[in-house]
Amino acid sequence: MNDVIKLLTSHRSIRKFESREMPDGLLTELIRAGQGAATSSHIQAYSVMRVTDMAKREQLVELTGGQGYVASCSEFLVFCADMKRPLEAAERTGEEDVISGMTEQLLVATVDVSLVAQNVAIAAESEGLGICYIGGIRNNPQAVSDLLDLPTHVYPVFGMCIGYPAHDPDVKPRLPVEAVLKENHYSDDSEQVAAFDQTMQTYYQGRKGGNKDTDWSHNLTPLFTQKLRPHMREFLIEKGFKMQ
Amino acid sequence: MNDVIKLLTSHRSIRKFESREMPDGLLTELIRAGQGAATSSHIQAYSVMRVTDMAKREQLVELTGGQGYVASCSEFLVFCADMKRPLEAAERTGEEDVISGMTEQLLVATVDVSLVAQNVAIAAESEGLGICYIGGIRNNPQAVSDLLDLPTHVYPVFGMCIGYPAHDPDVKPRLPVEAVLKENHYSDDSEQVAAFDQTMQTYYQGRKGGNKDTDWSHNLTPLFTQKLRPHMREFLIEKGFKMQ
């Protein structure tokens, strides 16, 4: 296993950070590394909001459900799917009837920004930094958009905390490769899931920093017993991602 | 700049591959590296279809618009957003009224699988392999689903060719960091886009393997003058991703 693959398999979310700034220029280097990711038709349908205004950071702590590390990390970024830039570029070529709001455009922009973010995460971890994705940015996406002046055709997909780790959590187990990698046709994986439930039960009982008595299946069930973030549909439509 | 960041910034899509197999065990290592990526609430809402059946590969060449490297690469993977596994896991805990079809679930699964894929891409490139994302998998997503027996709550997001590079294309320029990285509020970037149009005009005129007279804005305009992949909305709904 080479050093890069070792790095990729040793990720864990960091939620406690040293009170320490990143050296000048490093954030730019991380974003450039992010931009190195593949992009659909070279469209680069993303923008990254760097939040340095501490009053805004504190508001983001509240808007993401009280996650204090959104304020205490060295850099907090909000990764946005951005169809505004390419749409307006197309308009500036003289094209009068540009088409927005397609479901495909939502997918393209969401994938584009995700690839960038994952490169930023890897780049940060390669520099000894820790990161945590903040999906909670979608708890209140309209308020986040208002706070950061996000225009139509731009939506906040997730946040990311970056900073120097002040704790050392375990790496969480993943589903067996045999469950997620399938050959030529989609095959049943319920046996591997049952085995993984055992793995996770053991993990949750023994892990550093907070034991609990559950397994993978029981842990994720609450995600499906409520309408999770039911505002997302209307929010996206309002933002011009009409899913047509 | 460390070696990992150098790797991340040197990506270019590879579309010509040596006729050569990958060593035993390497694909599994790449997938494990992929699984190391962060996952929303540990849901791991993805499956990866490895296509070794050459008849299926040939059909995928056609279905993705005649991209021959889908057949000639060492490994061809179809990355799928997979809500079936977690939904059924929740059901097996005894929960009778699990909720599917939320827009949020489409986003979670699409982001999850994108982060995995980008880790696989980086891992592959760290081993001297080249990759190419195949968004064309969404040209005919229903036919792809039929070919690979993809069930409800699973949709093919993109493909990926992996293999040993048999050409050495240039790294394509990216938008200036100043355009995509914004501080505290969303700011106009039309000046940087204009400069980038110049950069791309020069690039397209001088690049190895195919010059053309265009720039970034003109190159992407056709994406907005037609309803791109207009079948995606109905396809996703049919597959249980109802965007509710």
XYZ file of C-alpha atoms in Angstrom:
488
model
C 0.000 0.000 0.000
C 1.562 3.307 -1.048
C 1.565 6.439 1.125
C -1.279 8.114 -0.777
C -3.555 5.086 -0.357
C -2.558 4.928 3.323
C -3.644 8.556 3.650
C -6.944 7.905 1.873
C -7.806 4.985 4.148
C -6.911 6.780 7.384
C -9.498 9.572 7.191
C -11.638 10.337 10.211
C -13.661 13.444 10.861
C -11.940 15.918 13.170
C -14.214 17.927 15.465
C -11.713 19.408 17.937
C -9.129 21.812 16.605
C -6.079 23.621 17.925
C -6.483 27.380 18.114
C -3.973 28.024 15.345
C -3.980 29.684 11.973
C -2.917 28.007 8.773
C 0.246 29.415 7.141
C -0.167 32.078 4.469
C -0.930 30.652 1.087
C -1.865 27.166 2.245
C -5.615 27.624 1.768
C -5.028 28.794 -1.804
C -2.876 25.719 -2.399
C -5.646 23.468 -1.057
C -8.253 25.105 -3.296
C -5.970 24.761 -6.339
C -5.574 21.085 -5.471
C -9.361 20.907 -5.270
C -9.704 22.439 -8.706
C -7.424 19.752 -10.086
C -10.354 17.304 -9.893
C -12.151 16.248 -13.051
C -15.060 18.483 -14.053
C -17.957 17.641 -16.348
C -17.319 19.230 -19.803
C -14.828 21.551 -18.036
C -17.835 23.446 -16.621
C -16.334 23.925 -13.121
C -19.792 24.437 -11.634
C -18.722 25.341 -8.098
C -17.791 28.163 -5.794
C -16.181 27.914 -2.378
C -17.167 30.406 0.303
C -14.423 31.067 2.862
C -15.961 32.367 6.072
C -13.516 34.537 8.026
C -16.107 36.847 9.595
C -16.436 35.402 13.107
C -19.938 36.768 13.557
C -20.971 34.803 10.472
C -19.164 31.745 11.804
C -21.147 31.949 15.040
C -24.364 32.210 13.060
C -23.319 29.159 11.049
C -22.790 27.225 14.301
C -26.452 27.856 15.094
C -27.688 27.210 11.557
C -25.910 23.835 11.376
C -27.397 22.593 14.643
C -24.900 23.826 17.247
C -21.698 22.342 15.853
C -19.153 24.481 17.709
C -16.214 23.365 15.557
C -17.683 25.389 12.699
C -16.416 28.389 14.677
C -13.293 26.888 16.255
C -11.654 25.415 13.149
C -8.915 27.368 11.351
C -10.878 27.682 8.107
C -14.556 27.104 7.455
C -15.585 26.642 3.840
C -19.041 26.354 2.311
C -18.918 24.368 -0.927
C -21.558 25.562 -3.373
C -22.893 24.086 -6.583
C -22.655 27.057 -8.956
C -24.485 27.134 -12.292
C -24.605 30.946 -12.268
C -21.081 31.422 -13.642
C -21.415 29.087 -16.649
C -24.979 30.242 -17.397
C -23.899 33.874 -17.468
C -20.791 33.023 -19.484
C -23.052 31.388 -22.083
C -25.280 34.464 -22.099
C -22.294 36.734 -22.642
C -21.424 34.850 -25.839
C -24.655 36.331 -27.217
C -26.860 33.341 -26.600
C -30.291 34.654 -25.653
C -32.208 31.515 -24.760
C -30.032 29.700 -22.266
C -31.741 26.829 -20.485
C -31.494 26.418 -16.731
C -33.309 24.322 -14.162
C -32.716 20.866 -15.649
C -32.344 17.941 -13.211
C -29.152 17.059 -15.097
C -27.685 20.455 -14.208
C -28.366 19.839 -10.516
C -26.504 16.530 -10.787
C -23.569 17.966 -12.757
C -23.011 20.800 -10.300
C -23.472 18.606 -7.213
C -20.963 16.047 -8.516
C -18.515 18.747 -9.666
C -18.355 20.439 -6.272
C -18.126 17.103 -4.451
C -15.044 16.071 -6.433
C -13.401 19.423 -5.683
C -14.195 19.138 -1.982
C -12.775 15.653 -1.718
C -9.536 16.825 -3.322
C -9.399 19.707 -0.834
C -9.961 17.215 2.005
C -7.118 14.961 0.794
C -4.797 17.910 0.248
C -5.535 19.210 3.747
C -4.951 15.811 5.336
C -1.686 15.460 3.403
C -0.536 18.614 5.207
C -1.376 17.198 8.648
C -4.648 19.066 8.888
C -7.962 17.462 9.849
C -11.319 18.068 8.263
C -15.010 17.530 8.883
C -17.752 17.750 6.267
C -20.793 19.649 7.538
C -23.943 18.333 5.871
C -25.847 20.377 8.467
C -25.394 23.328 6.109
C -28.569 21.945 4.471
C -30.528 22.261 7.736
C -31.173 25.910 6.945
C -29.963 26.439 3.391
C -31.957 29.604 2.806
C -30.563 31.275 5.929
C -27.034 30.181 4.917
C -27.655 31.610 1.441
C -28.849 34.906 2.921
C -25.832 35.069 5.228
C -23.365 34.586 2.349
C -25.357 36.447 -0.337
C -25.643 33.333 -2.492
C -27.490 34.262 -5.689
C -29.874 32.252 -7.850
C -28.295 29.176 -9.491
C -25.947 28.733 -6.537
C -26.769 26.420 -3.631
C -24.740 25.419 -0.549
C -24.115 21.651 -0.692
C -22.044 21.174 2.473
C -19.530 22.921 4.671
C -16.032 21.814 5.624
C -14.067 22.539 8.789
C -10.287 22.534 8.339
C -7.699 22.875 11.099
C -5.036 21.200 13.207
C -6.461 18.168 15.059
C -6.716 18.416 18.837
C -7.983 14.857 19.240
C -7.253 11.512 17.631
C -10.501 9.631 16.953
C -10.597 6.090 15.578
C -11.048 5.413 11.886
C -14.643 4.140 11.528
C -15.058 0.769 9.796
C -16.622 0.672 6.339
C -18.900 -1.847 4.659
C -16.968 -4.876 3.316
C -15.684 -4.331 -0.232
C -17.692 -7.414 -1.200
C -20.911 -5.546 -0.349
C -20.235 -2.390 -2.346
C -18.238 -3.773 -5.306
C -20.391 -5.895 -7.596
C -19.453 -7.604 -10.859
C -21.505 -7.236 -14.054
C -24.855 -7.233 -12.270
C -26.311 -5.907 -9.045
C -26.256 -8.689 -6.450
C -27.755 -9.046 -2.994
C -25.522 -7.968 -0.096
C -27.750 -8.571 2.937
C -25.361 -11.179 4.365
C -22.423 -8.781 4.249
C -24.607 -6.105 5.846
C -25.476 -8.494 8.691
C -21.766 -9.146 9.241
C -21.098 -5.410 9.149
C -23.776 -4.835 11.789
C -21.707 -7.097 14.064
C -18.549 -5.153 13.190
C -20.208 -1.842 14.025
C -21.754 -3.142 17.256
C -18.273 -4.112 18.425
C -16.841 -0.800 17.199
C -19.462 1.341 18.961
C -18.936 -0.578 22.227
C -15.168 -0.167 22.201
C -14.429 3.135 20.521
C -12.582 6.037 22.099
C -14.710 9.017 23.077
C -18.247 7.702 23.421
C -19.563 4.137 23.501
C -23.079 3.233 22.417
C -25.063 0.032 22.031
C -26.174 -0.020 18.412
C -25.160 -1.304 14.991
C -25.072 0.115 11.474
C -28.688 -0.671 10.600
C -30.177 0.615 13.854
C -27.949 3.684 13.800
C -29.227 4.825 10.397
C -32.898 3.891 10.828
C -33.875 7.344 12.208
C -32.789 8.818 8.852
C -35.736 7.017 7.266
C -38.455 7.444 9.892
C -38.829 11.168 9.277
C -38.909 13.369 6.221
C -35.272 14.390 6.248
C -34.738 18.053 5.360
C -38.123 18.255 3.591
C -37.431 21.905 2.694
C -34.706 20.937 0.202
C -37.077 20.480 -2.729
C -38.657 23.911 -2.480
C -35.351 25.541 -1.599
C -33.646 24.172 -4.728
C -36.553 25.194 -6.956
C -36.478 28.672 -5.452
C -32.730 28.828 -6.174
C -33.264 27.996 -9.851
C -32.425 24.282 -9.589
C -35.919 23.376 -10.727
C -35.322 19.664 -11.326
C -37.088 19.779 -14.688
C 3.952 21.731 -2.500
C 3.975 18.171 -1.166
C 3.801 15.063 -3.366
C 0.106 14.441 -2.695
C -0.838 17.979 -3.704
C 1.380 17.637 -6.789
C -0.560 14.494 -7.686
C -3.918 16.219 -7.144
C -2.984 19.127 -9.411
C -1.613 16.973 -12.215
C -4.816 15.115 -13.119
C -5.872 14.864 -16.737
C -8.384 12.485 -18.240
C -6.802 9.484 -19.932
C -8.630 8.137 -22.976
C -5.986 5.813 -24.495
C -4.903 2.809 -22.479
C -2.287 0.088 -22.748
C -3.727 -3.372 -23.276
C -2.690 -4.574 -19.854
C -4.389 -5.969 -16.775
C -4.056 -4.514 -13.338
C -2.252 -6.724 -10.789
C -4.381 -8.977 -8.581
C -5.787 -7.198 -5.587
C -5.168 -3.666 -6.812
C -8.791 -2.922 -7.701
C -9.895 -4.014 -4.227
C -7.258 -1.711 -2.746
C -8.549 1.190 -4.840
C -12.139 0.557 -3.758
C -11.098 0.365 -0.097
C -9.310 3.686 -0.556
C -12.536 5.004 -2.059
C -14.523 3.842 0.929
C -12.169 5.791 3.177
C -13.933 8.988 2.110
C -16.316 10.724 4.492
C -19.924 9.557 4.279
C -23.037 11.369 5.451
C -24.168 9.861 8.804
C -22.053 6.801 7.891
C -24.799 5.829 5.416
C -22.390 4.733 2.625
C -25.092 5.191 0.012
C -23.177 3.807 -2.960
C -22.398 0.686 -4.956
C -19.691 0.257 -7.569
C -20.382 -1.961 -10.573
C -17.254 -3.559 -12.042
C -17.882 -4.537 -15.651
C -15.676 -7.449 -16.740
C -18.130 -8.952 -19.245
C -16.741 -7.671 -22.549
C -20.105 -7.909 -24.288
C -21.516 -5.571 -21.656
C -18.508 -3.281 -22.092
C -19.200 -3.058 -25.831
C -22.820 -2.201 -25.117
C -21.661 0.478 -22.702
C -19.464 1.975 -25.436
C -22.627 2.456 -27.504
C -24.759 3.642 -24.596
C -22.213 6.318 -23.623
C -22.000 7.752 -27.117
C -19.246 5.684 -28.743
C -16.448 6.184 -26.236
C -14.199 3.275 -27.193
C -11.998 3.572 -24.099
C -14.942 2.262 -22.049
C -14.039 -1.105 -23.632
C -10.257 -0.720 -23.910
C -9.449 0.367 -20.356
C -8.258 -2.228 -17.814
C -11.231 -1.734 -15.500
C -14.538 -0.014 -16.135
C -16.587 0.937 -13.095
C -20.101 2.349 -12.866
C -20.524 4.381 -9.691
C -24.081 4.203 -8.404
C -25.934 6.184 -5.779
C -27.475 3.428 -3.649
C -30.288 4.099 -1.187
C -31.553 0.513 -1.459
C -29.070 -0.951 1.021
C -29.692 1.548 3.849
C -33.470 1.586 3.237
C -33.658 -2.191 3.486
C -31.349 -2.214 6.504
C -33.761 0.178 8.223
C -36.678 -2.062 7.283
C -34.927 -5.111 8.724
C -34.717 -3.392 12.120
C -38.506 -3.744 12.175
C -39.328 -0.245 10.992
C -42.438 -0.512 8.837
C -42.845 2.997 7.498
C -39.485 3.924 6.034
C -39.504 7.055 3.925
C -37.835 7.177 0.533
C -37.887 9.569 -2.385
C -36.826 12.754 -0.590
C -34.766 15.278 -2.555
C -32.324 15.264 0.365
C -31.749 11.531 -0.137
C -30.865 12.109 -3.783
C -28.309 14.701 -2.697
C -26.843 12.560 0.099
C -26.353 9.544 -2.153
C -25.012 11.598 -5.070
C -22.458 13.343 -2.840
C -21.523 10.104 -1.050
C -20.713 8.250 -4.265
C -18.838 11.239 -5.693
C -16.497 11.401 -2.702
C -15.801 7.673 -3.016
C -15.116 7.960 -6.735
C -12.699 10.836 -6.281
C -10.755 8.826 -3.710
C -10.637 5.900 -6.154
C -9.374 8.275 -8.850
C -6.602 9.629 -6.607
C -5.640 6.152 -5.436
C -5.463 4.942 -9.049
C -3.340 7.893 -10.130
C -1.026 7.349 -7.155
C -0.347 3.889 -8.617
C 0.569 5.288 -12.049
C -2.822 4.515 -13.538
C -4.909 6.997 -15.502
C -8.651 7.528 -15.228
C -11.525 9.133 -17.088
C -14.931 9.911 -15.623
C -17.747 8.941 -17.988
C -20.729 11.264 -17.468
C -22.124 9.746 -20.677
C -23.458 6.948 -18.482
C -26.406 9.319 -17.992
C -27.099 9.421 -21.749
C -29.073 6.191 -21.452
C -29.404 5.536 -17.735
C -32.351 3.158 -18.067
C -30.527 0.954 -20.581
C -27.431 0.995 -18.340
C -29.629 0.020 -15.394
C -31.166 -2.831 -17.370
C -27.738 -4.034 -18.482
C -26.427 -4.162 -14.902
C -29.709 -5.170 -13.191
C -29.762 -1.999 -11.107
C -32.804 -2.134 -8.828
C -35.068 0.616 -7.514
C -33.299 3.150 -5.259
C -30.045 2.693 -7.167
C -29.033 4.980 -10.031
C -25.861 5.138 -12.154
C -24.204 8.537 -11.575
C -21.112 8.179 -13.778
C -18.644 5.630 -15.057
C -14.880 5.543 -14.651
C -12.241 4.088 -16.959
C -9.058 2.956 -15.201
C -5.908 1.709 -16.893
C -2.304 2.346 -17.831
C -1.980 5.556 -19.880
C -0.944 5.187 -23.519
C -0.843 8.941 -24.139
C 0.257 11.986 -22.185
C -2.284 14.799 -22.586
C -1.779 18.280 -21.142
C -3.262 19.276 -17.807
C -6.177 21.586 -18.664
C -6.131 25.018 -17.006
C -8.684 25.782 -14.304
C -10.530 28.978 -13.410
C -8.378 31.317 -11.301
C -8.650 30.631 -7.573
C -9.828 34.242 -7.203
C -12.952 33.382 -9.228
C -14.021 30.295 -7.304
C -12.866 31.175 -3.763
C -14.929 33.979 -2.244
C -14.724 35.504 1.217
C -17.784 35.934 3.449
C -20.107 36.877 0.621
C -20.673 35.868 -2.987
C -18.872 38.349 -5.219
C -18.865 38.959 -8.952
C -16.197 37.097 -10.931
C -16.911 38.172 -14.517
C -13.494 39.857 -14.859
C -11.672 36.662 -13.875
C -13.864 34.698 -16.278
C -12.895 37.076 -19.101
C -9.216 36.538 -18.278
C -9.812 32.785 -18.168
C -11.427 32.909 -21.609
C -8.100 34.291 -22.870
C -6.201 31.531 -21.065
C -8.386 28.849 -22.624
C -8.220 30.370 -26.109
C -4.424 30.154 -25.917
C -4.606 26.636 -24.467
C -6.959 25.309 -27.144
C -4.770 26.795 -29.895
C -1.555 25.252 -28.570
C -2.513 21.985 -26.937
C -1.208 18.569 -27.936
C -3.635 16.342 -29.777
C -6.236 18.651 -31.242
C -6.301 22.427 -31.590
C -9.497 24.431 -31.772
C -10.435 28.091 -31.902
C -12.677 28.681 -28.919
C -12.603 29.777 -25.296
C -14.209 28.595 -22.054
C -17.466 30.511 -22.463
C -18.014 29.551 -26.101
C -17.011 25.966 -25.430
C -19.684 25.463 -22.781
C -22.493 27.443 -24.423
C -23.933 24.374 -26.247
C -24.599 22.844 -22.826
C -27.225 25.536 -22.290
C -28.839 25.800 -25.721
C -30.511 22.407 -25.476
C -32.335 20.527 -22.762
C -29.425 18.454 -21.575
C -30.368 14.855 -20.750
C -34.046 15.782 -20.319
C -34.879 12.163 -19.451
C -33.047 12.389 -16.101
C -36.043 13.719 -14.158
C -38.397 10.915 -15.139
C -35.663 8.316 -14.905
C -34.829 9.274 -11.314
C -38.486 9.314 -10.299
C -38.951 5.892 -11.887
C -35.948 4.644 -9.897
C -37.462 5.807 -6.605
C -35.505 9.074 -6.343
C -38.708 11.085 -6.452
C -37.259 14.461 -5.482
C -40.044 15.070 -2.947
